[in-house]
mmCIF file of C-alpha atoms in Angstrom:
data_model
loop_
_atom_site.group_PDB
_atom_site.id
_atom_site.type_symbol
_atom_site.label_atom_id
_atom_site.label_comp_id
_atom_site.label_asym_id
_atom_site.label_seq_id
_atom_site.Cartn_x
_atom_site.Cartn_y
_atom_site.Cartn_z
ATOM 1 C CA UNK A 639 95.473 103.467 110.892
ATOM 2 C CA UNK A 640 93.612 101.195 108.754
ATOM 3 C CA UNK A 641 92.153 97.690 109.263
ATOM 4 C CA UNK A 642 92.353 94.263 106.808
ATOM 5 C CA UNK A 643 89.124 95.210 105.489
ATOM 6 C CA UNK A 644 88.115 98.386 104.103
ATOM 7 C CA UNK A 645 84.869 98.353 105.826
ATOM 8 C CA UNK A 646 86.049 97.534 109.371
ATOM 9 C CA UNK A 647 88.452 100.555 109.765
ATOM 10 C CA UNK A 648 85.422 102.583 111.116
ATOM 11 C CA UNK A 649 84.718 100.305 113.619
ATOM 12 C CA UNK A 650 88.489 99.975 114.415
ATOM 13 C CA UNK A 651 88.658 103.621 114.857
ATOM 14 C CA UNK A 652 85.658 103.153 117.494
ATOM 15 C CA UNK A 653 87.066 100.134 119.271
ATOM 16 C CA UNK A 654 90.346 101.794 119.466
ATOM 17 C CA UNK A 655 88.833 104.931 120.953
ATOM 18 C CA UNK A 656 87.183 102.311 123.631
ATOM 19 C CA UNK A 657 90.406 100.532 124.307
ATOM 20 C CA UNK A 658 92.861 103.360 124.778
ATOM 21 C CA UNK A 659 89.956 105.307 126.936
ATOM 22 C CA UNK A 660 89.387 101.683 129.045
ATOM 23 C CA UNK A 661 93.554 101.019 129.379
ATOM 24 C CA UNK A 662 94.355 104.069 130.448
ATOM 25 C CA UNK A 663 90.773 104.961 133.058
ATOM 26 C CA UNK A 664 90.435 101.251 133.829
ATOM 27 C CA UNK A 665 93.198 98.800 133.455
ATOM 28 C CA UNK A 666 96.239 101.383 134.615
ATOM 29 C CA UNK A 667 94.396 101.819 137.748
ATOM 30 C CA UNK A 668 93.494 98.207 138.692
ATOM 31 C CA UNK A 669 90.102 98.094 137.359
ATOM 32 C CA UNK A 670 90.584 94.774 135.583
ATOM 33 C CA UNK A 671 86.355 94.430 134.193
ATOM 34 C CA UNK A 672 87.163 94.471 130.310
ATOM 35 C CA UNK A 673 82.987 94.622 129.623
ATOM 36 C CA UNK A 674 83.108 98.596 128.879
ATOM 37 C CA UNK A 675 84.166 97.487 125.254
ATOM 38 C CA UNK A 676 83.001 94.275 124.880
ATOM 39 C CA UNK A 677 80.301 94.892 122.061
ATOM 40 C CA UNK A 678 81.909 96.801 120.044
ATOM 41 C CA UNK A 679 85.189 94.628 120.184
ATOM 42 C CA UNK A 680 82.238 91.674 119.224
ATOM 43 C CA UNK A 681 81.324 93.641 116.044
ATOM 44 C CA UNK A 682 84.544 94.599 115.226
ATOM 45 C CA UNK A 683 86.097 91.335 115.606
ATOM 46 C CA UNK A 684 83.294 89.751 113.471
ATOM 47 C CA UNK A 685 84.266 91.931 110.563
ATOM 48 C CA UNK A 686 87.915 91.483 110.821
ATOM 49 C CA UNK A 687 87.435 87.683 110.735
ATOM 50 C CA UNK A 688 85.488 87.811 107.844
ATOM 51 C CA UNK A 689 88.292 90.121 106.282
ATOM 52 C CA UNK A 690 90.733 87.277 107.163
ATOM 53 C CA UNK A 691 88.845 84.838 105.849
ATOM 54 C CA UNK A 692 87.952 86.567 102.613
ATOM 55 C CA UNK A 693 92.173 87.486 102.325
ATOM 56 C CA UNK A 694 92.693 83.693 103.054
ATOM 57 C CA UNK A 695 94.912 84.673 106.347
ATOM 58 C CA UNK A 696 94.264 82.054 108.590
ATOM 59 C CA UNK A 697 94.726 82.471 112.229
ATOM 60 C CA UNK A 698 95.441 78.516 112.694
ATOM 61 C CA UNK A 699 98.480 79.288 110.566
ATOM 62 C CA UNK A 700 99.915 82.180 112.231
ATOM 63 C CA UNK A 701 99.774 80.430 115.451
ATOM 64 C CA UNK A 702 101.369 77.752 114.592
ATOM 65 C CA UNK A 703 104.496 79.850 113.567
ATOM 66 C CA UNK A 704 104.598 81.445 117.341
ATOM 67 C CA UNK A 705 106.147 79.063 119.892
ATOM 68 C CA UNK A 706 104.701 81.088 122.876
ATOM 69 C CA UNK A 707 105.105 77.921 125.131
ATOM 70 C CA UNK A 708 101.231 78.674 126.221
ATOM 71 C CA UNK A 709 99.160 77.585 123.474
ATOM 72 C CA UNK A 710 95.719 78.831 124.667
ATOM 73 C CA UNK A 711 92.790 76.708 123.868
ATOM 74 C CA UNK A 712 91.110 77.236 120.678
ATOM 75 C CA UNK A 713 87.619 76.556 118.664
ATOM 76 C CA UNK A 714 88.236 73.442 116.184
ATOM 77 C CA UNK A 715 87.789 75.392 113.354
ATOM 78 C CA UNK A 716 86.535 71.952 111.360
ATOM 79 C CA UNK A 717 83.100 71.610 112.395
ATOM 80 C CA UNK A 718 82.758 74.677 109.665
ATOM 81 C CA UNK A 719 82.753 73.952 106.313
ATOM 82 C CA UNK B 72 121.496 84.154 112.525
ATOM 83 C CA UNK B 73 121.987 87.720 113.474
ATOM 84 C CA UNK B 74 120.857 89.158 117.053
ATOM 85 C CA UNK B 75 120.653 92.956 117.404
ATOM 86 C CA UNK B 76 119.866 94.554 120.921
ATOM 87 C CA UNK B 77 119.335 97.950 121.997
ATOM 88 C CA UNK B 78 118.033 100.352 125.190
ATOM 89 C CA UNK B 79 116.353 103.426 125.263
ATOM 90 C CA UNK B 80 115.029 105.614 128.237
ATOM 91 C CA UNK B 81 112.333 107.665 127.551
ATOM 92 C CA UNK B 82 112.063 110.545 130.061
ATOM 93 C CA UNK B 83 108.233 109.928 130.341
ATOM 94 C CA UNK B 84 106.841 107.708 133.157
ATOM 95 C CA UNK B 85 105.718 103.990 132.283
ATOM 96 C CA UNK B 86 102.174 104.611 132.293
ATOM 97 C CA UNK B 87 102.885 107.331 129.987
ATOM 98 C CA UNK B 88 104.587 105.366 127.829
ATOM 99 C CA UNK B 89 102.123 102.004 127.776
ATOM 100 C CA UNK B 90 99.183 104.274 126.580
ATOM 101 C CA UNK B 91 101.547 105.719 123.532
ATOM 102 C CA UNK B 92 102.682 102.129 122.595
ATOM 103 C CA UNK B 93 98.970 100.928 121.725
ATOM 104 C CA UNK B 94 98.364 104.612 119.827
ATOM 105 C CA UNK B 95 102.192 104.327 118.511
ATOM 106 C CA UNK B 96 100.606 103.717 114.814
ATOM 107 C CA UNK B 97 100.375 106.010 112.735
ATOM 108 C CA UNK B 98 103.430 108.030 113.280
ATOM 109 C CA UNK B 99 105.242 110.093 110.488
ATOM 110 C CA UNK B 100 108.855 108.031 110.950
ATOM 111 C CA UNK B 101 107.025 104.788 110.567
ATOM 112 C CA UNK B 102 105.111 104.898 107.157
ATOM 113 C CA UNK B 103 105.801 101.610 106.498
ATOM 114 C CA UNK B 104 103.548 100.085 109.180
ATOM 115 C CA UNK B 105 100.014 100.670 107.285
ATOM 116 C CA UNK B 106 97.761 98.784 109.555
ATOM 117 C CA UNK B 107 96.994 96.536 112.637
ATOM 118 C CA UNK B 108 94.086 94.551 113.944
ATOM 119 C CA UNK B 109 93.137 92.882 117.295
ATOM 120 C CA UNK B 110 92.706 89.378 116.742
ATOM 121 C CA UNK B 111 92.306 88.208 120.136
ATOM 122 C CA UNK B 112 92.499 90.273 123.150
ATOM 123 C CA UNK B 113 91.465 89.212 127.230
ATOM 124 C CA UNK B 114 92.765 90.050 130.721
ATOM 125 C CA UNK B 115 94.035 86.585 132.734
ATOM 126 C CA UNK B 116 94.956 87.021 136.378
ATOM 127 C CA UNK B 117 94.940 90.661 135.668
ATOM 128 C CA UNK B 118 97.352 90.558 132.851
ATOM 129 C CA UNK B 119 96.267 91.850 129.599
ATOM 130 C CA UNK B 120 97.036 89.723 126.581
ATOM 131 C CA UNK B 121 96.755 90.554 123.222
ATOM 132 C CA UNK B 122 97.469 89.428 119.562
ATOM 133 C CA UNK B 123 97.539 92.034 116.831
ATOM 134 C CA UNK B 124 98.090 91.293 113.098
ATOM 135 C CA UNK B 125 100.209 94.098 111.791
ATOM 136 C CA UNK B 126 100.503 95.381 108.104
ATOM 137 C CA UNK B 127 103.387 96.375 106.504
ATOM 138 C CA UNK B 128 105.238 97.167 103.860
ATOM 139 C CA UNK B 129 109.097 96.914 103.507
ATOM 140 C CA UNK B 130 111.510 97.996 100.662
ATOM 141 C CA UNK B 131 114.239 95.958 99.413
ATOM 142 C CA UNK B 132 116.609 96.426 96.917
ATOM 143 C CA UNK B 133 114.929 95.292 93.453
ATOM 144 C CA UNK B 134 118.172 92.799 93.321
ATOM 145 C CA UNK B 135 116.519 90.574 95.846
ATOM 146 C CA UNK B 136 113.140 90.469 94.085
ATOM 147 C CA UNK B 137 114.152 87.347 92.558
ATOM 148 C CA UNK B 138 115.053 85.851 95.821
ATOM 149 C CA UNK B 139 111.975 86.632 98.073
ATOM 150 C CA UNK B 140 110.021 88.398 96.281
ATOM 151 C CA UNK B 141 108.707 92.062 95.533
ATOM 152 C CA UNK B 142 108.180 93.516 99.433
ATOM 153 C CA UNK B 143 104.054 93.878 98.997
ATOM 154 C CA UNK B 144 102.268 94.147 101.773
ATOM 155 C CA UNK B 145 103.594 92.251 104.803
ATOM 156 C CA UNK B 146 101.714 90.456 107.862
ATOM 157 C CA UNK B 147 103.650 90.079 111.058
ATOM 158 C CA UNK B 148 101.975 88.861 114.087
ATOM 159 C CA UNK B 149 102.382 90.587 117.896
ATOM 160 C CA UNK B 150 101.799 89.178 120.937
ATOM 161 C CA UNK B 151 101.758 91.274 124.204
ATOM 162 C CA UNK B 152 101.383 91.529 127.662
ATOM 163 C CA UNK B 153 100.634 94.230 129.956
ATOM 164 C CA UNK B 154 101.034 93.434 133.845
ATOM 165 C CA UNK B 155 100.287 97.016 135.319
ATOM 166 C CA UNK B 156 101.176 95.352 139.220
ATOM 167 C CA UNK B 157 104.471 94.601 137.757
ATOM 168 C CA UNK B 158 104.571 97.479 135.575
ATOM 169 C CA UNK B 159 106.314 95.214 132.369
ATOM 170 C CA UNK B 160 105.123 95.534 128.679
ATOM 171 C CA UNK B 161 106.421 93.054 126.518
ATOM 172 C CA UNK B 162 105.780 92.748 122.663
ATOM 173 C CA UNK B 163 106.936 89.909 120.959
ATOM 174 C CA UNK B 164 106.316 90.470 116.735
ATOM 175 C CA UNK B 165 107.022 87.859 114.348
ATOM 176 C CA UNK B 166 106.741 88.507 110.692
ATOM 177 C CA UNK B 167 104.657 85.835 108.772
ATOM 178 C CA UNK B 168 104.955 86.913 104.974
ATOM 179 C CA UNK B 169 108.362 85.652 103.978
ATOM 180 C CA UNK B 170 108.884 82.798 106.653
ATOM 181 C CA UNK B 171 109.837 80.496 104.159
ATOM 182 C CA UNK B 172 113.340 82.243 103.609
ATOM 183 C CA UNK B 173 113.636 84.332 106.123
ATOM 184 C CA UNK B 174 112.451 85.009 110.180
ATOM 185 C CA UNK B 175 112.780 88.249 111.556
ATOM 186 C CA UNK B 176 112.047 88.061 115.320
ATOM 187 C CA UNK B 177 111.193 91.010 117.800
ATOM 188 C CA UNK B 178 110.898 91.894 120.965
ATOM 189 C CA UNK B 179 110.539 94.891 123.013
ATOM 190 C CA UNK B 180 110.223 95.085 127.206
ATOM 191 C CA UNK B 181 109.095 98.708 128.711
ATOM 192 C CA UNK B 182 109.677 98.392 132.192
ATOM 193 C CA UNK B 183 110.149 101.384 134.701
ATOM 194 C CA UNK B 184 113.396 102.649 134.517
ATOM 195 C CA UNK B 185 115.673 100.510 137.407
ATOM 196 C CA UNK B 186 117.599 103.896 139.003
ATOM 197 C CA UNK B 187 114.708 106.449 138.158
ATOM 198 C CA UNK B 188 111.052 105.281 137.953
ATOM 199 C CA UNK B 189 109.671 108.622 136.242
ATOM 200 C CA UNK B 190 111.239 107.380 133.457
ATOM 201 C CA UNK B 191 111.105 104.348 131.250
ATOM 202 C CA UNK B 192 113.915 101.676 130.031
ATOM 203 C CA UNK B 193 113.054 100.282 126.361
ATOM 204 C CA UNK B 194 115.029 97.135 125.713
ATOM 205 C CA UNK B 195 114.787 95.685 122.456
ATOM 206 C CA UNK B 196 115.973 92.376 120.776
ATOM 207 C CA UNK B 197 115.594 91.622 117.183
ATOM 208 C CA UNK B 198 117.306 88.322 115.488
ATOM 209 C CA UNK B 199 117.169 87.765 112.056
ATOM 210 C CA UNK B 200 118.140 84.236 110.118
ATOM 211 C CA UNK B 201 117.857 83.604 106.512
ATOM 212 C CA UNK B 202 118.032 80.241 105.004
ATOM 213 C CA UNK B 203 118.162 78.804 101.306
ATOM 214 C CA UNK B 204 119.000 81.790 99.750
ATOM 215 C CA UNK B 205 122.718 82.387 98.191
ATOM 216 C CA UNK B 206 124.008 85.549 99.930
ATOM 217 C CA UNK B 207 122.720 84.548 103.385
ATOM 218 C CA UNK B 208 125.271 86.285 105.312
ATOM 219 C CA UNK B 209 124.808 89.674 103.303
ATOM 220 C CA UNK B 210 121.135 89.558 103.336
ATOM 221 C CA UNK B 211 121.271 89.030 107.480
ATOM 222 C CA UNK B 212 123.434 91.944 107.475
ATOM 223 C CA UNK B 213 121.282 94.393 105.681
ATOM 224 C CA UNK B 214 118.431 93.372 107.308
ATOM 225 C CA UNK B 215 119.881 93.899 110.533
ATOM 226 C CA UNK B 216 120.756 97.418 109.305
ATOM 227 C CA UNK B 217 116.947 97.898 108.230
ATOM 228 C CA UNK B 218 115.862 96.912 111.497
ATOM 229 C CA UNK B 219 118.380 99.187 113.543
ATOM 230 C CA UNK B 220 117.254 101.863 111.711
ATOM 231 C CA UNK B 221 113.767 101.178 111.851
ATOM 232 C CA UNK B 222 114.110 100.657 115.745
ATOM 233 C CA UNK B 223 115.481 104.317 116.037
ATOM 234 C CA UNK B 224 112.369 105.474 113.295
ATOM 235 C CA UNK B 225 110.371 103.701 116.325
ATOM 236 C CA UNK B 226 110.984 105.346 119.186
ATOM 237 C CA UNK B 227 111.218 108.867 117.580
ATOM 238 C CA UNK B 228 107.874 107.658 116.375
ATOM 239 C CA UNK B 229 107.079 106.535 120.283
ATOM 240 C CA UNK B 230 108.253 110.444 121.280
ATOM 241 C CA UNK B 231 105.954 111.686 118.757
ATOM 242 C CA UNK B 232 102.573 109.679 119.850
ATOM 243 C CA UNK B 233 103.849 110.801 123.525
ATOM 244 C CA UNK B 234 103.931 115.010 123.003
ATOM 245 C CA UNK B 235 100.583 113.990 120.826
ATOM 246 C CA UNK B 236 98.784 112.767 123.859
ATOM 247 C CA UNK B 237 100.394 115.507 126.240
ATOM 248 C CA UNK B 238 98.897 117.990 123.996
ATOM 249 C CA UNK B 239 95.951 116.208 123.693
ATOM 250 C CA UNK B 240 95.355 116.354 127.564
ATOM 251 C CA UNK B 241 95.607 119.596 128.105
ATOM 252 C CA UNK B 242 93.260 120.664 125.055
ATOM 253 C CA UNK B 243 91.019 117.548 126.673
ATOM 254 C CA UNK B 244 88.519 119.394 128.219
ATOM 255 C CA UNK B 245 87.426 121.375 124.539
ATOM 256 C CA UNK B 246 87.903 118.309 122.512
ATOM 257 C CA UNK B 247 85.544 116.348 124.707
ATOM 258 C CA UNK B 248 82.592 118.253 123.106
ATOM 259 C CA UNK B 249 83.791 117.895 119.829
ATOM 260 C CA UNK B 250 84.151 113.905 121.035
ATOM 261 C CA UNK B 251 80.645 113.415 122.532
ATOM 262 C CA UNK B 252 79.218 115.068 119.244
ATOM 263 C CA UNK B 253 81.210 112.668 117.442
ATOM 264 C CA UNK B 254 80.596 109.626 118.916
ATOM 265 C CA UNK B 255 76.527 110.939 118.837
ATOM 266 C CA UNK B 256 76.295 111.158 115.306
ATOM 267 C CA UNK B 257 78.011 107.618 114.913
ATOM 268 C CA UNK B 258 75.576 106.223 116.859
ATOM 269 C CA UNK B 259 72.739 106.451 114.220
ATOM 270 C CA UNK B 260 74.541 103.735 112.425
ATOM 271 C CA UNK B 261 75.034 100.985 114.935
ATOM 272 C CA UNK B 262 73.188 98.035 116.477
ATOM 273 C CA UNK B 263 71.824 98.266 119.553
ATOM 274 C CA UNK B 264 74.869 96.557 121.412
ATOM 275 C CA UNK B 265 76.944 98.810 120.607
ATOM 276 C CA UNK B 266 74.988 101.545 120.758
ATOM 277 C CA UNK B 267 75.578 100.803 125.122
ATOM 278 C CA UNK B 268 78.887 100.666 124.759
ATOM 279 C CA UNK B 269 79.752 103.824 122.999
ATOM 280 C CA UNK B 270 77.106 105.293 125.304
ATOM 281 C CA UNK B 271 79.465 104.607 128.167
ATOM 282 C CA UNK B 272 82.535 105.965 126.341
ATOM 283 C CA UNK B 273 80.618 109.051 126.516
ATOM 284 C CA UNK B 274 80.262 108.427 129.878
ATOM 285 C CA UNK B 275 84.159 107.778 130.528
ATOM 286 C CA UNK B 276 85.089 110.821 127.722
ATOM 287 C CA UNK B 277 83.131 112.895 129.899
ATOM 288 C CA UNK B 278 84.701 111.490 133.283
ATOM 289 C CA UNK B 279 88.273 111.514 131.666
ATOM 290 C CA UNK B 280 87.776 115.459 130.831
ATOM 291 C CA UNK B 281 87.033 116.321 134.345
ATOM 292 C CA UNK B 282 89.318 113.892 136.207
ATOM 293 C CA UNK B 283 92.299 113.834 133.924
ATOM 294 C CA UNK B 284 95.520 114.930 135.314
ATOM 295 C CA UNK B 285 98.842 113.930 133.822
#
C-alpha cells in the first residue's frame, strides 16, 4: 500500500508495522500509552504533509466537508505564509 | 438520495477482525483502493481516533466522462473510532473528489456479534445523492450497484487479510528473525528518534513471537 508521496511509502510501511504491532500488543489489551510509535508517526506525518501540500490537498478543506458534530481544535494554519 | 444497508458476520472474533480492518489494504478484490495515509491519529478517554486519506480509483462508464469527469485518482476521507471497552469500530468514509456533483457516504460498525461473541456483526450503510447532473436517478442507481458490489469485494477482501494474519501467526516465530534483520538494516537510514522507536518494535516483535497466541 502506497502513500501520497512517493518518498513517504517507506516510512508508511514502518509506521504501519508500529501501529498494527502497538493495536494489537497495546491498545486491544488496555494499554492505552500511544508513545511506542510516536517518532516515527512524527517523521512520517511530516512527509505526508509536505506531500499534501505539494498535491495542493488541503486538510482545512476536507474537514470542512465532514460534519462529525466534534470539530476538534486545530492550528490556524494563517500565521504560515 | 439512495441509502443501501447491509450485515455480515464474520466467524472470527472482534479483536480478530479490528486488527484485519487497519491491514484490510491491499487485498486482491479491492484493486481499486491504491493508497491511504494517517493524517491525524490520538487516543481520547481511551478511544482511538483516527483520520485516514484514502486513494482510489473508480471506473465509470466513458458516457459519464462528460458529466463528472474521467474517474482519476480519487481522495475520500475516513474517520474512525476504536473503543476496545465497548468493543465498537466504526468507520465513517466520505469521498472528497467529485463532491461537487455527487456524495457518496459510508459507514461501517464491527461490533461483537449480539447472540455469539466469537464472532463479529458487520453493518454497513452507504447513501449516495447526485445533484445537477441530467440522469440523476440513473446515476444514483448505478452507483448504488458499484457500491453493493464493492461492499461484497470488501469483506471477501476482509476474509482474505484475516487467513493472512492467521497464517502469519503461526509462521510468527520464523518470520520474527527475518523481521528483526529487517527492521536492523533500516535502521542505518534513520534519525536518531526513530531509531528508539523501531528499537522497541524489535523489542515488541520479539515479545509478540514468544507471547502470541491466537
Amino acid at each position: 500500500m502506497n502513500s501520497l508521496g512517493d518518498d513517504c511509502t517507506e516510512l508508511k510501511k514502518q509506521y504501519d508495522a508500529c501501529f498494527n504491532s502497538w493495536f494489537s500488543e497495546h491498545f486491544l489489551k488496555g494499554r492505552h500509552d500511544d508513545s511506542l510509535c510516536a517518532p516515527i508517526f512524527k517523521i512520517y506525518q511530516d512527509c505526508v504533509k509536505r506531500a499534501m501540500r505539494e498535491q495542493k490537498i488541503e486538510l482545512r478543506e476536507i474537514d470542512s466537508e465532514i460534519n462529525t458534530g466534534e470539530k476538534e481544535q486545530q492550528k490556524p494554519d494563517h500565521t504560515k505564509s | 438520495m439512495k441509502i443501501w444497508t447491509s450485515e455480515h458476520t464474520f466467524n472470527h472474533p472482534w479483536e480478530t477482525v479490528t486488527q484485519a480492518a487497519w491491514r484490510k489494504y491491499p487485498n486482491p478484490m479491492t484493486p481499486s483502493i491504491i493508497g491511504t495515509d494517517v493524517v491525524e491519529r490520538r487516543v481520547v478517554d481511551g478511544v482511538l481516533h483516527t483520520h485516514r486519506l484514502v486513494q482510489s480509483k473508480w471506473y465509470f462508464p466513458k458516457w459519464t466522462n462528460s458529466l463528472i469527469g474521467t474517474a482519476k485518482t480519487c481522495f475520500a476521507s475516513e474517520r474512525s473510532t476504536v473503543d476496545p471497552q465497548r468493543k465498537q469500530m466504526v468507520l465513517k468514509t466520505i469521498n472528497l473528489t467529485f463532491c461537487r456533483h455527487i456524495s457518496v457516504d459510508e459507514v461501517l460498525y464491527y461490533e461483537p456479534h449480539p447472540t455469539d461473541s466469537s464472532k463479529t456483526l458487520l453493518k454497513q450503510e452507504a447513501s449516495v445523492s447526485v445533484q445537477g447532473v441530467p440522469l440523476c436517478h440513473y446515476m444514483e442507481d448505478m452507483l448504488t450497484s458499484t457500491i453493493s458490489m464493492n461492499a461484497g469485494k470488501g469483506r471477501q477482501g476482509l476474509e482474505w487479510v484475516i487467513g493472512r494474519i492467521n497464517a502469519e501467526v503461526k509462521g510468527i516465530a520464523e518470520s520474527a528473525d527475518d523481521f528483526l534483520m529487517k527492521t536492523k538494516h533500516s535502521l542505518d537510514d534513520m534519525t536518531e528518534s526513530a531509531r528508539k522507536s523501531m528499537d522497541e518494535i524489535s523489542v515488541q516483535a520479539a515479545k509478540a513471537a514468544k507471547h502470541i497466541h491466537i
